[in-house]
Coordinates of N, CA, C and O in Angstrom, one line a residue:
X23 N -11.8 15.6 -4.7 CA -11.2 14.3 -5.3 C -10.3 13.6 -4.3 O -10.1 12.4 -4.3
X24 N -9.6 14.7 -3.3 CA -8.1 14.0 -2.5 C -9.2 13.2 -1.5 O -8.9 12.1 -1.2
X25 N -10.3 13.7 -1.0 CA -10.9 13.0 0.2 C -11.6 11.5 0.1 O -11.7 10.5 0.8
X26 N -11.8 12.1 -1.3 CA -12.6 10.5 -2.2 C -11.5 9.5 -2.5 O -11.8 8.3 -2.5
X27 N -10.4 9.8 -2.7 CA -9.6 9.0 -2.8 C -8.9 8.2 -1.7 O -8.5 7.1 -1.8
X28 N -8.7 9.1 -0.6 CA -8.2 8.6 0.4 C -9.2 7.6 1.6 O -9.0 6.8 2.4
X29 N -10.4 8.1 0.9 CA -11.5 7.3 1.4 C -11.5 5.9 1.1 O -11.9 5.0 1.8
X30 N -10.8 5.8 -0.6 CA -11.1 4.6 -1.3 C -9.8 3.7 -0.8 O -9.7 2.5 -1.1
X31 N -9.1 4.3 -0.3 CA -7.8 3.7 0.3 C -7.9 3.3 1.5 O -7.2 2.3 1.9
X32 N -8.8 3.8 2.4 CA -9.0 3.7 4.0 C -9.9 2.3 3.7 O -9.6 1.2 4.1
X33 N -11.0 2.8 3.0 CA -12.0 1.6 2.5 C -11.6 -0.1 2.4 O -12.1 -1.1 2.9
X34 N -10.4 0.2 1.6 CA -9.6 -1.1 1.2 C -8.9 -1.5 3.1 O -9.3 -2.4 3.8
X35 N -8.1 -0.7 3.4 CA -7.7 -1.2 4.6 C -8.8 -1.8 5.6 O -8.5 -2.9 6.1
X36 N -9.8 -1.3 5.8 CA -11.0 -2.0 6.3 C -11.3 -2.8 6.4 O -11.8 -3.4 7.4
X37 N -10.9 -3.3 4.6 CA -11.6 -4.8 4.6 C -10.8 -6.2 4.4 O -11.2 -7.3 4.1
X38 N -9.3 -5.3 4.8 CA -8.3 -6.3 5.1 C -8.4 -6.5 6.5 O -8.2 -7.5 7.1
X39 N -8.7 -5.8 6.9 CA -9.1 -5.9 8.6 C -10.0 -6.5 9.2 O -10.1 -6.8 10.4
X40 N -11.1 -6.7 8.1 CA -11.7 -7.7 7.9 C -11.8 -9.1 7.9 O -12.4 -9.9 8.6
X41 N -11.1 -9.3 7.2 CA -10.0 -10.6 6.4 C -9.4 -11.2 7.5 O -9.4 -12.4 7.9
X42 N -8.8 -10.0 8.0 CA -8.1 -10.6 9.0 C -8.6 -11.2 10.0 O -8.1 -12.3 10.3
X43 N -9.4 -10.7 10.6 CA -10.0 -10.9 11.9 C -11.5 -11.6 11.9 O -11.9 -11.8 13.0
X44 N -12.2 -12.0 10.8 CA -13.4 -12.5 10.5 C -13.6 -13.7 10.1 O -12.7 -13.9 9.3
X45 N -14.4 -14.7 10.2 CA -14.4 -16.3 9.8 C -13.8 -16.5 7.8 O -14.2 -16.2 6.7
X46 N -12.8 -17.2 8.3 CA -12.8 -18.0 6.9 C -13.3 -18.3 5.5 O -13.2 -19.3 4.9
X47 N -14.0 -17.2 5.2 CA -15.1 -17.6 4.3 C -14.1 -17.9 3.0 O -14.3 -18.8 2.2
X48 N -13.0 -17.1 2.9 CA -12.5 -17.5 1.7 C -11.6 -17.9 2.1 O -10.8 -17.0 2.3
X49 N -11.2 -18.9 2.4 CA -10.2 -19.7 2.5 C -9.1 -20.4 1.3 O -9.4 -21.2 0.5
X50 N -7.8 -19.6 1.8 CA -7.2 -20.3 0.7 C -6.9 -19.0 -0.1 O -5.8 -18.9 -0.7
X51 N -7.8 -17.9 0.0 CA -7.6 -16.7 -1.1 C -7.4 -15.9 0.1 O -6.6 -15.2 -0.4
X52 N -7.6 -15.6 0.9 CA -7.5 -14.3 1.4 C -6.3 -13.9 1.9 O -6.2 -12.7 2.4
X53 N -5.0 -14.8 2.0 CA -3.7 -14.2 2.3 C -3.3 -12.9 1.2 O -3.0 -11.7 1.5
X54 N -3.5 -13.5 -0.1 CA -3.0 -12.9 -1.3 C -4.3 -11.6 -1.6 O -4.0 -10.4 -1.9
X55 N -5.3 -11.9 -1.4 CA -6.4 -10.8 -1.1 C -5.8 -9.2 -0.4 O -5.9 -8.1 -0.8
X56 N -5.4 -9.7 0.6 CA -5.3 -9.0 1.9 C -4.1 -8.4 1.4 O -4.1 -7.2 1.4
X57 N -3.2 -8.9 1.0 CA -1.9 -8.4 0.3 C -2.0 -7.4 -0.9 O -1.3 -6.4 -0.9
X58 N -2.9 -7.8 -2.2 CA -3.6 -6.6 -2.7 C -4.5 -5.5 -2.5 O -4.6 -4.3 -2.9
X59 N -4.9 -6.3 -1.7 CA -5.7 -4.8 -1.0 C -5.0 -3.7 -0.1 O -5.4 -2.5 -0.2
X60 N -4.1 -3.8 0.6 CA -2.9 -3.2 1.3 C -2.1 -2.9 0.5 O -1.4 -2.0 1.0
X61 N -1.6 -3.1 -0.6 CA -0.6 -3.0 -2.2 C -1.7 -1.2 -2.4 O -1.4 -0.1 -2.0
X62 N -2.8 -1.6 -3.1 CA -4.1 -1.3 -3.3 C -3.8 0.0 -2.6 O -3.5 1.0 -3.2
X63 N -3.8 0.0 -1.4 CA -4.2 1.5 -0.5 C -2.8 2.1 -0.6 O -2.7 3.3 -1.1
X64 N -1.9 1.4 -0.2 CA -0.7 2.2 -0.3 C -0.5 2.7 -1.7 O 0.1 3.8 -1.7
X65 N -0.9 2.2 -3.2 CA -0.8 3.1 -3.9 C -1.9 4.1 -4.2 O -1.7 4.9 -5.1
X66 N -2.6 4.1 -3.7 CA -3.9 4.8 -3.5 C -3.4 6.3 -3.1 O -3.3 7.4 -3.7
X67 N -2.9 5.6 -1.3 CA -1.9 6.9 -1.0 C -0.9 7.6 -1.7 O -1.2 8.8 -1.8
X68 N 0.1 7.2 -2.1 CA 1.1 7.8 -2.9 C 0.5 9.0 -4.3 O 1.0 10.1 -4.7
X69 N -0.5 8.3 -4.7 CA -1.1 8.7 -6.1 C -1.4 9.9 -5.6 O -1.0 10.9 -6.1
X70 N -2.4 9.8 -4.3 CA -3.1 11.4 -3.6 C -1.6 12.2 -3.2 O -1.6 13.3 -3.5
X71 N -0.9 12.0 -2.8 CA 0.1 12.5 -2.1 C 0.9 13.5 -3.7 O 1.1 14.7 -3.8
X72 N 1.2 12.5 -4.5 CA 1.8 13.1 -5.9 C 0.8 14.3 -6.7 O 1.1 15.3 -7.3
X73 N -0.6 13.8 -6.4 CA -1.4 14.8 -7.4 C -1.0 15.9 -6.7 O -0.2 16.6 -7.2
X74 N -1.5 16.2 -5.3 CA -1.5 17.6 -4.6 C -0.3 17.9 -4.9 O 0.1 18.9 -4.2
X75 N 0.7 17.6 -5.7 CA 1.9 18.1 -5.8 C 2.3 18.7 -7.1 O 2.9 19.8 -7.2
X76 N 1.9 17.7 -8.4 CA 2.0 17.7 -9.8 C 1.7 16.6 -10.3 O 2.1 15.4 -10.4
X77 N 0.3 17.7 -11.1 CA -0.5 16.6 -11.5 C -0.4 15.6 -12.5 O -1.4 14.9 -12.8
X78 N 0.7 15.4 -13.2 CA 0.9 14.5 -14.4 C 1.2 13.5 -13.6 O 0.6 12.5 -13.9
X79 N 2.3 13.2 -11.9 CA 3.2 12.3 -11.6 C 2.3 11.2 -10.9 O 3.0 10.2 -10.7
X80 N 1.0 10.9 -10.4 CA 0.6 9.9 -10.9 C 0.3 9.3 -11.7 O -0.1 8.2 -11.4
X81 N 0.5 9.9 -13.6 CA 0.2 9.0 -14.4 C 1.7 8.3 -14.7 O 1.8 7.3 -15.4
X82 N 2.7 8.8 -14.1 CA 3.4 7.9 -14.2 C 3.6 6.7 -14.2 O 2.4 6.4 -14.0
X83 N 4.3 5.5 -14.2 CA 4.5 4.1 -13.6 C 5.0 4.3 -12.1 O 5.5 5.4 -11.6
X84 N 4.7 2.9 -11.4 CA 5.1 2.8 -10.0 C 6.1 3.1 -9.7 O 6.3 3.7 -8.6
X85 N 7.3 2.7 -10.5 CA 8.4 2.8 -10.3 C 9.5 4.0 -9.7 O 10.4 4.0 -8.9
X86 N 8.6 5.6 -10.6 CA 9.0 6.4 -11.0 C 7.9 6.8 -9.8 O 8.5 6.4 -8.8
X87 N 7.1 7.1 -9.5 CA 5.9 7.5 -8.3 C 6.8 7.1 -7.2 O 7.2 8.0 -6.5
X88 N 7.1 5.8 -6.8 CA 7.8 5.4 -5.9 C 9.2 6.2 -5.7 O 9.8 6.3 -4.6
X89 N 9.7 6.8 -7.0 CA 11.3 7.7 -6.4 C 10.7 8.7 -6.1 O 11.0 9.3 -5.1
X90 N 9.5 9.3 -7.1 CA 9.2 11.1 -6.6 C 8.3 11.0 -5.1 O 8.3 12.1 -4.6
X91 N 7.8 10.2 -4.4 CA 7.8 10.3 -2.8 C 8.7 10.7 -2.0 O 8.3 11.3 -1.1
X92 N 10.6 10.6 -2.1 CA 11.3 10.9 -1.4 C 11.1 12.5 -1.6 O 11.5 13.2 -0.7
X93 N 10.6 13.1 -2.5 CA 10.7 14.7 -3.0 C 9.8 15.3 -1.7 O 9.9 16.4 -1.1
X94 N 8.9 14.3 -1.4 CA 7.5 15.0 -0.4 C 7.4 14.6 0.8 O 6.5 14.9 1.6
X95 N 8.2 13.8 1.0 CA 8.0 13.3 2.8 C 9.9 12.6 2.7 O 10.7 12.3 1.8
X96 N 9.9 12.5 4.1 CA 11.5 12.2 4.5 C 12.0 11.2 3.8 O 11.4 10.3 3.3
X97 N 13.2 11.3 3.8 CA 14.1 9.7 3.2 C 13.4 8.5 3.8 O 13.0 7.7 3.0
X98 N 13.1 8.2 5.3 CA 13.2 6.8 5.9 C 11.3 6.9 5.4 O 11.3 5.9 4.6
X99 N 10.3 7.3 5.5 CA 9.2 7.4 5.0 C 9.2 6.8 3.5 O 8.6 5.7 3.1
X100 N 9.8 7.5 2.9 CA 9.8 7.2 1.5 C 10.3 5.7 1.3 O 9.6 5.0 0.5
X101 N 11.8 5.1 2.2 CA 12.1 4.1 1.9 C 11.4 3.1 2.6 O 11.6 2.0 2.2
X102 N 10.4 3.2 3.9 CA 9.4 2.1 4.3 C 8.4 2.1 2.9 O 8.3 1.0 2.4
X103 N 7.8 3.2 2.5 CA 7.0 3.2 1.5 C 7.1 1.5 0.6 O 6.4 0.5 0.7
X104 N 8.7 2.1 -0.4 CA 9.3 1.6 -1.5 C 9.4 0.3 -0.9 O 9.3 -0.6 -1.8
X105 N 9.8 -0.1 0.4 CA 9.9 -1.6 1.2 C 8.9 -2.5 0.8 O 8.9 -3.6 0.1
X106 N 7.5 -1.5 1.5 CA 6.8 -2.0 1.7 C 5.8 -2.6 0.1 O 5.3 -3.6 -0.2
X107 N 5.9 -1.1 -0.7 CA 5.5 -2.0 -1.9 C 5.7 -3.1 -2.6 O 5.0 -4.0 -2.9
X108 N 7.1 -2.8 -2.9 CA 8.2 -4.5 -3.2 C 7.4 -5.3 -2.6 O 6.5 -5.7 -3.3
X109 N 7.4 -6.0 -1.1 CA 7.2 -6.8 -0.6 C 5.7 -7.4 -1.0 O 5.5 -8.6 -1.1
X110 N 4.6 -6.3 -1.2 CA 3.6 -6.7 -1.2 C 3.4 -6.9 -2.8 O 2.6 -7.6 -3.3
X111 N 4.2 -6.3 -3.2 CA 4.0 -6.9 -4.9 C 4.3 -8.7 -5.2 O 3.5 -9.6 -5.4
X112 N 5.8 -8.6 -5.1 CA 6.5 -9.8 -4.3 C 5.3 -10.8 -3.8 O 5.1 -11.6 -4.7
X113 N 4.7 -11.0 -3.0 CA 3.8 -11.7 -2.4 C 2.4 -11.7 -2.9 O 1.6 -12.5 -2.6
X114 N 2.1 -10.9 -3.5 CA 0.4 -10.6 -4.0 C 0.4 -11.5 -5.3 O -0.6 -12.0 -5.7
X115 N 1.7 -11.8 -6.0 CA 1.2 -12.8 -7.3 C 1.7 -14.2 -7.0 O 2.7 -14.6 -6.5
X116 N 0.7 -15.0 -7.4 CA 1.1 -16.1 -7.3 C 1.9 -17.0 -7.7 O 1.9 -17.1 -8.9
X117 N 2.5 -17.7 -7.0 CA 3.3 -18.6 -7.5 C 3.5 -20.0 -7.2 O 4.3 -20.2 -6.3
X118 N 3.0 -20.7 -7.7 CA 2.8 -22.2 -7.3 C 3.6 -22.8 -6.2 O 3.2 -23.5 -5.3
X119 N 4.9 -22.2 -6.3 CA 6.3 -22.8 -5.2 C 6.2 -22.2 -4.1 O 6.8 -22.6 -3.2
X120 N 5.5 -21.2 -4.1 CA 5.7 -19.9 -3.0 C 4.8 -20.1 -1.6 O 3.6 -20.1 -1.8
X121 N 5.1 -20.1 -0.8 CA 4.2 -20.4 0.5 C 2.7 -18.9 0.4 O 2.6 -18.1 -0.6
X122 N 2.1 -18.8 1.1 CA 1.0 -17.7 0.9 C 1.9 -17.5 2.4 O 2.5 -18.3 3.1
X123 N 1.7 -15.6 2.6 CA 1.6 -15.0 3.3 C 1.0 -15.4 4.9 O -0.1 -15.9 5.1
X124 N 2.0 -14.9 5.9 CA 1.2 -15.7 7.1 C 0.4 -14.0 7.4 O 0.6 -12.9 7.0
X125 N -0.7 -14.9 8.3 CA -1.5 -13.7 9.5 C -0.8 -12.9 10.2 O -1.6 -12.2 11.0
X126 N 0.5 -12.7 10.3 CA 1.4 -12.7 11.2 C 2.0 -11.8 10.2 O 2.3 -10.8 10.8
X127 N 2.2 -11.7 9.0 CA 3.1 -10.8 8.4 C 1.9 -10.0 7.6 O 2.3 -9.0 6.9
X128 N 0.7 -10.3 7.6 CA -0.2 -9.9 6.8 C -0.8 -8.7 7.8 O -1.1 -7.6 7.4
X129 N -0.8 -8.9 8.8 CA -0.9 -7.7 10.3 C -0.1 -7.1 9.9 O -0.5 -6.1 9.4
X130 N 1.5 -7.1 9.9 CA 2.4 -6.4 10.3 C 2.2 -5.4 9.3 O 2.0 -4.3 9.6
X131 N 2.4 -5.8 7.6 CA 2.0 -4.9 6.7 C 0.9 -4.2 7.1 O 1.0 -3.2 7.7
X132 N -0.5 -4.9 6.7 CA -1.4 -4.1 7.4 C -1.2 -3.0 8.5 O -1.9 -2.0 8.4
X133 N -0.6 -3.1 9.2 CA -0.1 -2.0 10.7 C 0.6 -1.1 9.7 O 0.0 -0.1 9.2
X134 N 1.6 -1.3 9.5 CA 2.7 -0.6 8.3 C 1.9 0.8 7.6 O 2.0 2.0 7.6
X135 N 0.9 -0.4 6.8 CA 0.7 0.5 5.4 C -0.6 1.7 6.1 O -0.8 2.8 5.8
X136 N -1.1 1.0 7.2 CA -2.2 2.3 8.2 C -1.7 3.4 8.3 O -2.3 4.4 7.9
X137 N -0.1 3.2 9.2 CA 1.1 4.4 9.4 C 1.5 5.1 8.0 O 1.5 6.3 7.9
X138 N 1.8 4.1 6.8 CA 2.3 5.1 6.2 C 1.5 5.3 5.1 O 1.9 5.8 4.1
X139 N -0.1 5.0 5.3 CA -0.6 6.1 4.4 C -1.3 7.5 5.0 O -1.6 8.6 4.4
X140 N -1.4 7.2 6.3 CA -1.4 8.9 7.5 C -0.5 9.6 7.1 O -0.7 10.8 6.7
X141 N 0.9 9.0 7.2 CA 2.2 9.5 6.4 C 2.1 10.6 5.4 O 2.5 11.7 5.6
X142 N 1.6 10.1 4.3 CA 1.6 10.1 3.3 C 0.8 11.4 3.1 O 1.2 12.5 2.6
X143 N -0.3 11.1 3.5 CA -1.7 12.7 3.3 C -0.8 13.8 3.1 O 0.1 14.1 3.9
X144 N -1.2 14.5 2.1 CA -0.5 15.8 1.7 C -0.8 16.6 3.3 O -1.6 16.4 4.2
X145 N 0.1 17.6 2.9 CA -0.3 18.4 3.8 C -1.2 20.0 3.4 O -1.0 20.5 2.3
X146 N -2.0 20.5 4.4 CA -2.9 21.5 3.7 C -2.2 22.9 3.9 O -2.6 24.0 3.7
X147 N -1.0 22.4 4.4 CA -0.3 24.1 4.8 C 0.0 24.8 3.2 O -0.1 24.3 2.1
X148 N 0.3 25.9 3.4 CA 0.8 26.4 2.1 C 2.0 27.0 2.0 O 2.3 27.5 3.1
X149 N 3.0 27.1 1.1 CA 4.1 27.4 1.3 C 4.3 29.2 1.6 O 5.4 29.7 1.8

């Protein structure tokens, strides 16, 4: 299940990389696209990261997923994590007043959320 899932998260990153770097076809949507889909993988990651640990705390809400990450990877990990979700929540809905995301910050997350869902991968050691 952890491989399929991390697959389905890598998958998503792909095709923001896509987006990014490929003609225009959707124009107009793909800032906020690319922002879901990177939203998307990072909690993708988190979810795999919580199961291998205890299996209820993905059915949690975000909120509560987002504090039990500091339990499994370092403080500054956990708080790029929690950064980076806000931000991409923040930006993934729309809002008539709100400018769309540049290429330029849609990379940088994209880069971000690459790192921290490698981050994130449980680990296979055992205690």
């Amino acid at each position: 299940m952890a491989g399929k899932a991390l697959s389905a998260g890598q998958t998503r990153l792909d095709f923001v990389e896509q987006l990014l770097t490929g003609p225009g076809v959707t124009v107009g949507i793909w800032p906020r696209c690319c922002a879901w889909l990177i939203r998307l993988a990072l909690e993708n990651s988190i979810r795999v990261l919580l199961a291998a640990h205890h299996s209820a705390l993905p059915e949690c809400k975000m909120r509560a997923q987002l504090l039990a990450v500091s339990r499994f990877v370092d403080l500054e990990t956990a708080r790029r994590v929690s950064a980076l979700w806000y931000a991409l929540s923040r930006v993934a809905h729309h809002d008539d007043y709100a400018l769309a995301p540049t290429a330029t910050e849609l990379r940088d997350w994209h880069r971000e959320a690459t790192h921290l869902c490698a981050a994130l991968m449980p680990s296979t050691e055992t205690p």
